[in-house]
CSV table of N, CA and C in Angstrom, one decimal:
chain,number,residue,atom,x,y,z
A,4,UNK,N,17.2,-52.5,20.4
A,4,UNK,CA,17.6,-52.2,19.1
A,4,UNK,C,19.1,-51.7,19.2
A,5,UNK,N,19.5,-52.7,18.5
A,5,UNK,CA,21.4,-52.1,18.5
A,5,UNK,C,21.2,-51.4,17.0
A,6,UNK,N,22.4,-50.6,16.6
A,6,UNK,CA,22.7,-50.1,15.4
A,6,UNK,C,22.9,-48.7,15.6
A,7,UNK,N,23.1,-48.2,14.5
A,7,UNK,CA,23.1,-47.0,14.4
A,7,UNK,C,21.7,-46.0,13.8
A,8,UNK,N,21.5,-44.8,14.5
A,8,UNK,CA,19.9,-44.2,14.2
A,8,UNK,C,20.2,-43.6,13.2
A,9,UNK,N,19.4,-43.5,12.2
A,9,UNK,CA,19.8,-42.7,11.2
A,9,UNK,C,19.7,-41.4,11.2
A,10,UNK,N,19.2,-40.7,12.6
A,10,UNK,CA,19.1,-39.2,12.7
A,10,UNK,C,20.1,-38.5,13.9
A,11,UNK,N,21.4,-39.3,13.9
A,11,UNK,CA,22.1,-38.9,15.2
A,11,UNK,C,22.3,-37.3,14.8
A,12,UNK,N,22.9,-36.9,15.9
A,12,UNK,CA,23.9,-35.7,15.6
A,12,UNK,C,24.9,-35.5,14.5
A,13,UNK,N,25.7,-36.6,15.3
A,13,UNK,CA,27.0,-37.1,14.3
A,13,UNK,C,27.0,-37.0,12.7
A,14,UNK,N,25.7,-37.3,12.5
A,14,UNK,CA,26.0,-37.6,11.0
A,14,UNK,C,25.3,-35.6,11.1
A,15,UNK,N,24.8,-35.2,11.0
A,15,UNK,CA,24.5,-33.7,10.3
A,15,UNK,C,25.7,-32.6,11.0
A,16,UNK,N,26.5,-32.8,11.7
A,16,UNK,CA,27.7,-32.1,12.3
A,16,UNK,C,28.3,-31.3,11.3
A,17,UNK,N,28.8,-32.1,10.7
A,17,UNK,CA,30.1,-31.6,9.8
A,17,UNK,C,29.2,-31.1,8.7
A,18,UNK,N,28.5,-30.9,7.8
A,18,UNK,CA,27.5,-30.8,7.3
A,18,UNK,C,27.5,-29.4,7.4
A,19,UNK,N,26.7,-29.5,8.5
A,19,UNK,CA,26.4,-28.4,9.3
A,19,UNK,C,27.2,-26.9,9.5
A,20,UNK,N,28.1,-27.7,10.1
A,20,UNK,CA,29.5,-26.8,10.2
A,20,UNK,C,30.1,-26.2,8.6
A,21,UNK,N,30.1,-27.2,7.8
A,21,UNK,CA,30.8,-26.5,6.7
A,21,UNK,C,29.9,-25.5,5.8
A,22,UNK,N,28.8,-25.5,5.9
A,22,UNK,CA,27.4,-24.6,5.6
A,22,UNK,C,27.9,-23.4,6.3
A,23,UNK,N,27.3,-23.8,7.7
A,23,UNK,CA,27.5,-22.2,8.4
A,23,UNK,C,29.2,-21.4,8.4
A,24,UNK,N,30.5,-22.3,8.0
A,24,UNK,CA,31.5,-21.9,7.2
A,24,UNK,C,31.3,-21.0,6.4
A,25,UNK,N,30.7,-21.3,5.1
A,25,UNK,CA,30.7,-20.6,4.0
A,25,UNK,C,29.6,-19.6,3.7
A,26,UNK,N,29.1,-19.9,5.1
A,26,UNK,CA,28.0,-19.0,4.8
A,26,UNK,C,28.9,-17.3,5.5
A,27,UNK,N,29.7,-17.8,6.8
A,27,UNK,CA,30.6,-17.0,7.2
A,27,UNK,C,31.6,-16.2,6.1
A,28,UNK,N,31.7,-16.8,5.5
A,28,UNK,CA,33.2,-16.7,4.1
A,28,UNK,C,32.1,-15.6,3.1
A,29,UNK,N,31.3,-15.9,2.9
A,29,UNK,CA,30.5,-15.1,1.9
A,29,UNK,C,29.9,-13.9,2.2
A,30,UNK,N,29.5,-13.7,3.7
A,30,UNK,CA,29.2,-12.3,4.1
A,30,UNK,C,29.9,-11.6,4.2
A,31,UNK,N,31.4,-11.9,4.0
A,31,UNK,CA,32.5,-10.8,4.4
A,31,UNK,C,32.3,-9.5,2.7
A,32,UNK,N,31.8,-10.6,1.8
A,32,UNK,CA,32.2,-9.7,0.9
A,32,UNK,C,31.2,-8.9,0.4
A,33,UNK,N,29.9,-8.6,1.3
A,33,UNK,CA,29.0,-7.9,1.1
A,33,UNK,C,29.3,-6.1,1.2
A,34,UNK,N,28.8,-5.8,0.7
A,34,UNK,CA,29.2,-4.2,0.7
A,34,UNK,C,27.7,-3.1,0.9
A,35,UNK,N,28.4,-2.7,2.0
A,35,UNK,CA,27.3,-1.5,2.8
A,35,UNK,C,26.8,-0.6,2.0
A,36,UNK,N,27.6,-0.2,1.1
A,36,UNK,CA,27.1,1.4,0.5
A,36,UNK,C,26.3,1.1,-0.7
A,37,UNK,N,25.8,1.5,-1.1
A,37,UNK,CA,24.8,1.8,-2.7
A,37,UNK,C,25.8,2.0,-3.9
A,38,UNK,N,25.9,1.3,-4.5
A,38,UNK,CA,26.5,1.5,-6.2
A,38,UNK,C,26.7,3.2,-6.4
A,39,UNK,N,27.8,3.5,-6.9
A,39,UNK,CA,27.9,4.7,-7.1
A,39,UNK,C,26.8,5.6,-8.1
A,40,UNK,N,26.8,5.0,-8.7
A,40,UNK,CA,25.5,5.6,-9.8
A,40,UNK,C,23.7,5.8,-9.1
A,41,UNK,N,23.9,5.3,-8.1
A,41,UNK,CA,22.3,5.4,-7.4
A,41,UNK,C,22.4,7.1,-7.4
A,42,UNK,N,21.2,7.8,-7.1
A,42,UNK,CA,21.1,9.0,-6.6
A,42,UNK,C,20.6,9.0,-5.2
A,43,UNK,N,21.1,9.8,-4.1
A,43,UNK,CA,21.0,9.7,-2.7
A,43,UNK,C,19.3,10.2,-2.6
A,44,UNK,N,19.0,9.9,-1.9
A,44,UNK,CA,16.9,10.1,-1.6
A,44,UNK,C,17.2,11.7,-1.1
A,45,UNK,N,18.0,11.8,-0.3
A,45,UNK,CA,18.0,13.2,-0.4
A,45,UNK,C,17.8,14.1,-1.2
A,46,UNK,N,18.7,14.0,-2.3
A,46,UNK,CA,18.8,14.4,-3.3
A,46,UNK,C,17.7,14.7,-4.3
A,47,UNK,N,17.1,13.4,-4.2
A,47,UNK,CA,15.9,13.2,-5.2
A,47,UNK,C,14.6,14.0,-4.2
A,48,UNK,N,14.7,14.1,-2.8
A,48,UNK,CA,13.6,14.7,-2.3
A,48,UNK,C,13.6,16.1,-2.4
A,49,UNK,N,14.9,16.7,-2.7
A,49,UNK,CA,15.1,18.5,-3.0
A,49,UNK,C,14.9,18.4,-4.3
A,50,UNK,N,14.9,17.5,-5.0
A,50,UNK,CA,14.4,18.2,-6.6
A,50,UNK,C,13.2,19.1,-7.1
A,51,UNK,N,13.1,20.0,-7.3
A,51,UNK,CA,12.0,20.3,-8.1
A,51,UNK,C,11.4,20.0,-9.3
A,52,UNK,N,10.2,19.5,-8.9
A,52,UNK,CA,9.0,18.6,-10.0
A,52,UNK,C,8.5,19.7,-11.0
A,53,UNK,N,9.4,19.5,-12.3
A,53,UNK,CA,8.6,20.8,-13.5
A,53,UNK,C,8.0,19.8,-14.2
A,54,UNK,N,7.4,19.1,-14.2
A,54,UNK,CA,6.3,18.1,-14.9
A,54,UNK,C,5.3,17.3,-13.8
A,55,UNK,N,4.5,17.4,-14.8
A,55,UNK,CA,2.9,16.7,-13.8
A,55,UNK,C,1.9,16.1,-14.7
A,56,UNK,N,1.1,15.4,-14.3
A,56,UNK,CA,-0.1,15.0,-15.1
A,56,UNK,C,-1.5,15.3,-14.8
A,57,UNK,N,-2.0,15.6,-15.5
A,57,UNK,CA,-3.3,16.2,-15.9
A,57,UNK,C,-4.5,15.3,-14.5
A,58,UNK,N,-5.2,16.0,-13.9
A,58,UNK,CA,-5.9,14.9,-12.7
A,58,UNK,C,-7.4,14.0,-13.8
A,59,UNK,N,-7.4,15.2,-14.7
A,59,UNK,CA,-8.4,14.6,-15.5
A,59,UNK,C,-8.2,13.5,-16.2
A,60,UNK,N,-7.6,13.9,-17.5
A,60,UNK,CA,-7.0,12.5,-18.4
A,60,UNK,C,-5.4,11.8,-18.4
A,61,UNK,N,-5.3,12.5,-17.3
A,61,UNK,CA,-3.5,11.6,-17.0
A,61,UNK,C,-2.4,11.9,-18.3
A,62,UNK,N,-2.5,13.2,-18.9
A,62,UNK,CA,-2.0,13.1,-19.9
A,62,UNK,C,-0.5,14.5,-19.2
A,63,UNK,N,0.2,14.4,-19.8
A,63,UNK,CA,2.0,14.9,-19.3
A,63,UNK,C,1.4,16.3,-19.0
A,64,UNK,N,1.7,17.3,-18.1
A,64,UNK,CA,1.6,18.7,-18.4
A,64,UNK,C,2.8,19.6,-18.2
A,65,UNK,N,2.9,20.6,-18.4
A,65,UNK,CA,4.4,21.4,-18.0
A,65,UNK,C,3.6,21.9,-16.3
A,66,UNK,N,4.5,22.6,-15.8
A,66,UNK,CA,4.5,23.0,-14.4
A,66,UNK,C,2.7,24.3,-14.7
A,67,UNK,N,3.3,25.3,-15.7
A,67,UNK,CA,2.2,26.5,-15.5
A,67,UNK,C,1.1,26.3,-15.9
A,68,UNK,N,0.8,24.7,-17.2
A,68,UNK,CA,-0.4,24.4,-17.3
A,68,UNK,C,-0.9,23.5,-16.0
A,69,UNK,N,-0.2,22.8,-15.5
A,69,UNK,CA,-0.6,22.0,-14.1
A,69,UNK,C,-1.5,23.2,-13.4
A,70,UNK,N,-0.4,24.4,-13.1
A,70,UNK,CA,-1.2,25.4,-12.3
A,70,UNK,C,-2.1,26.1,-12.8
A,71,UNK,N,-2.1,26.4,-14.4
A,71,UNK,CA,-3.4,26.8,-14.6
A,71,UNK,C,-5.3,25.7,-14.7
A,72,UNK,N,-4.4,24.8,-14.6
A,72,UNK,CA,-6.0,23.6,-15.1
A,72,UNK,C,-6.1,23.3,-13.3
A,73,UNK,N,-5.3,23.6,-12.3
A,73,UNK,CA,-5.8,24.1,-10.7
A,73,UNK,C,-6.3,24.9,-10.1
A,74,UNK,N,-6.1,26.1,-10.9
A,74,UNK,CA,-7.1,27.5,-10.8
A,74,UNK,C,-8.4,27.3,-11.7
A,75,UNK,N,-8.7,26.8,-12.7
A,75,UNK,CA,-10.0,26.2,-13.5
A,75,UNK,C,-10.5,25.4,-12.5
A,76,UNK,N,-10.0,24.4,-12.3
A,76,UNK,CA,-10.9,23.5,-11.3
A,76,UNK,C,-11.5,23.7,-9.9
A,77,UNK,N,-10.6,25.1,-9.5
A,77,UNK,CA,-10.7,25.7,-8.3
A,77,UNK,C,-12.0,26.6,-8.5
A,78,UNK,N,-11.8,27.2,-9.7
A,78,UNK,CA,-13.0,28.3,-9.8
A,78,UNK,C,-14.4,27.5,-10.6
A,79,UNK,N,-14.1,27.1,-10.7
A,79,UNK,CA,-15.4,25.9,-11.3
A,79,UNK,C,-16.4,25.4,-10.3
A,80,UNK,N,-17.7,25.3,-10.0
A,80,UNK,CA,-18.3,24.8,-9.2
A,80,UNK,C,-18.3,23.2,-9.4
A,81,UNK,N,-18.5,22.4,-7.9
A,81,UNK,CA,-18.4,21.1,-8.5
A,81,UNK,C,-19.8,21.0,-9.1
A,82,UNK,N,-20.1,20.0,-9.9
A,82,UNK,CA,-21.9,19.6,-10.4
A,82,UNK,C,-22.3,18.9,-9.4
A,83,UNK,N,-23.3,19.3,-9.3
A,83,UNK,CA,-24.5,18.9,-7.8
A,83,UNK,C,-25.0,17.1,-9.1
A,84,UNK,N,-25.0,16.3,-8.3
A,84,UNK,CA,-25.1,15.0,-8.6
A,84,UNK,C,-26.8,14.6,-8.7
A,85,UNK,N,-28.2,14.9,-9.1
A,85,UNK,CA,-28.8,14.0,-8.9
A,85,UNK,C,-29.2,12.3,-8.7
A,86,UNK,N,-29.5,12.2,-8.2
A,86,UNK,CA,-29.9,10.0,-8.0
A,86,UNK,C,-31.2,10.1,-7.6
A,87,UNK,N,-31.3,9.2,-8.0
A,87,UNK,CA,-33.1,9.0,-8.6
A,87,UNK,C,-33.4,8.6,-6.8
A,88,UNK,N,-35.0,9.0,-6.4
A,88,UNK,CA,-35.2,9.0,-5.3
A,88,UNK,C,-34.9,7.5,-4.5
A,89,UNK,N,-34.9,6.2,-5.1
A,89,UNK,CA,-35.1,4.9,-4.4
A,89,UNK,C,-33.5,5.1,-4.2
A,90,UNK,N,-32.5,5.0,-4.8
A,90,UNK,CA,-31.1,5.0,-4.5
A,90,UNK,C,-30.5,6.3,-3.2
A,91,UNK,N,-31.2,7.4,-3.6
A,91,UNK,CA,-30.9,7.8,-2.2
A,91,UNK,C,-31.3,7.4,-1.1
A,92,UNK,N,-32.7,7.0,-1.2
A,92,UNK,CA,-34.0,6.6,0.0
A,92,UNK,C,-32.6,4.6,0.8
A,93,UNK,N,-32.0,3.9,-0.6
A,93,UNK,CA,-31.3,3.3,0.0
A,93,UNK,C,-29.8,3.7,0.6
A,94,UNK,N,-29.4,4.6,0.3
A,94,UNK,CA,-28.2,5.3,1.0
A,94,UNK,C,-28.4,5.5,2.9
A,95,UNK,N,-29.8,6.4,2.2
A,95,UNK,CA,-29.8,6.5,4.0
A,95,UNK,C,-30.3,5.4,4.9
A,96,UNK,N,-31.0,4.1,4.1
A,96,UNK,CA,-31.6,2.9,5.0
A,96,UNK,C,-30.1,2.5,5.4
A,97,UNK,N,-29.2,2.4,4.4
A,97,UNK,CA,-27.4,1.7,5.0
A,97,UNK,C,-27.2,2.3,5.7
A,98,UNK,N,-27.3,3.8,5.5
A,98,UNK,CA,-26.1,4.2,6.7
A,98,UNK,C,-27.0,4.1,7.9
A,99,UNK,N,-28.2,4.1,8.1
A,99,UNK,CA,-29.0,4.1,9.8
A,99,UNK,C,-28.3,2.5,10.2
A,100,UNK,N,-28.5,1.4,9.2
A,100,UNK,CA,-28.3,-0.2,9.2
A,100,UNK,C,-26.5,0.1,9.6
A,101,UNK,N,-25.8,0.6,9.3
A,101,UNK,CA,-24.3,0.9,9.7
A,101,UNK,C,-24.8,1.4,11.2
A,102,UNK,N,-25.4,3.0,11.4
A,102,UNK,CA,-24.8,3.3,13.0
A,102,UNK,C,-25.9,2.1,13.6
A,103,UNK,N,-26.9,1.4,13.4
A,103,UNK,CA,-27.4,0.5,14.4
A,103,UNK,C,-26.4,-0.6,14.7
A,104,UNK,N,-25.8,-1.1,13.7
A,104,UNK,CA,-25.0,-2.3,14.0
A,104,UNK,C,-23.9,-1.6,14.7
A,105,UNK,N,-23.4,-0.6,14.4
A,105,UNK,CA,-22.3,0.0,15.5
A,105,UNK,C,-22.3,-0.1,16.8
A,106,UNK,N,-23.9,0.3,17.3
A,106,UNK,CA,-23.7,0.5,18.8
A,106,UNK,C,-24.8,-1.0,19.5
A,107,UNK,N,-25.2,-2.3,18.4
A,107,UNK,CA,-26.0,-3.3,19.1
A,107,UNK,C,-25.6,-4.5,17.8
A,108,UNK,N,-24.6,-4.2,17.8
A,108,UNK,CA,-24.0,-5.6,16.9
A,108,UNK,C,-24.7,-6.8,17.1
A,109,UNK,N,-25.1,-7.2,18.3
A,109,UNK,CA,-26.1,-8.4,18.3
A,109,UNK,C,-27.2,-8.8,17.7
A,110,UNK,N,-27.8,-7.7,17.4
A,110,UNK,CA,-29.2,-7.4,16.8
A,110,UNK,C,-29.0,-8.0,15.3
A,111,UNK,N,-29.6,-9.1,14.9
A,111,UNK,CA,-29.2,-9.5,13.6
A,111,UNK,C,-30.6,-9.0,11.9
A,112,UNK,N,-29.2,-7.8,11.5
A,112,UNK,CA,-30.4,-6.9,10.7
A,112,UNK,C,-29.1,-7.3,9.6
A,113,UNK,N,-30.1,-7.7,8.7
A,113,UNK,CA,-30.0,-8.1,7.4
A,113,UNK,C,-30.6,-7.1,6.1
């Protein structure tokens, strides 16, 4: 086969070169620092947070109602949850079916 290959070197060279050229020419003009108007993370991490949201309904609160609806919730007992006996009776069949498969994974329990 005489001729020329259509995938030599030769032909993607110059190509090539003038790419990674401009790709050279264009990174010069990149700039290291942050826009002046950013606020530094530092800055933003010494702020003090005087607004918060409610853990209940997500609704805006000032700082002393935050802390007071945290001393309510603090002093409040949680509610003991009943579940009807077959739903707990299947809580504890998963979790024994969990530690079995943990320590004999082979054992095929469905």
């Amino acid at each position: 086969m005489t001729g020329s290959r259509p995938f030599s070197r030769r032909s993607y060279s110059n190509p090539l070169s003038l790419t990674l050229g401009l790709l050279l020419l264009g990174a010069g003009e990149v700039q290291a620092l942050p826009p002046p108007e950013d606020i530094p993370e530092e800055v933003l991490r010494a702020e003090i947070i005087t607004g918060a949201r409610s853990p209940i309904d997500g609704e805006p609160l000032t700082a002393e109602e935050y802390a007071q609806l945290r001393a309510e919730l603090a002093e409040a007992p949680p509610e003991k949850i009943e579940l009807a006996p077959i739903i707990t009776r299947n809580i504890r069949l998963l979790r024994l079916r969990k530690f079995i498969r943990t320590f004999f994974p082979f054992i095929p329990i469905k």
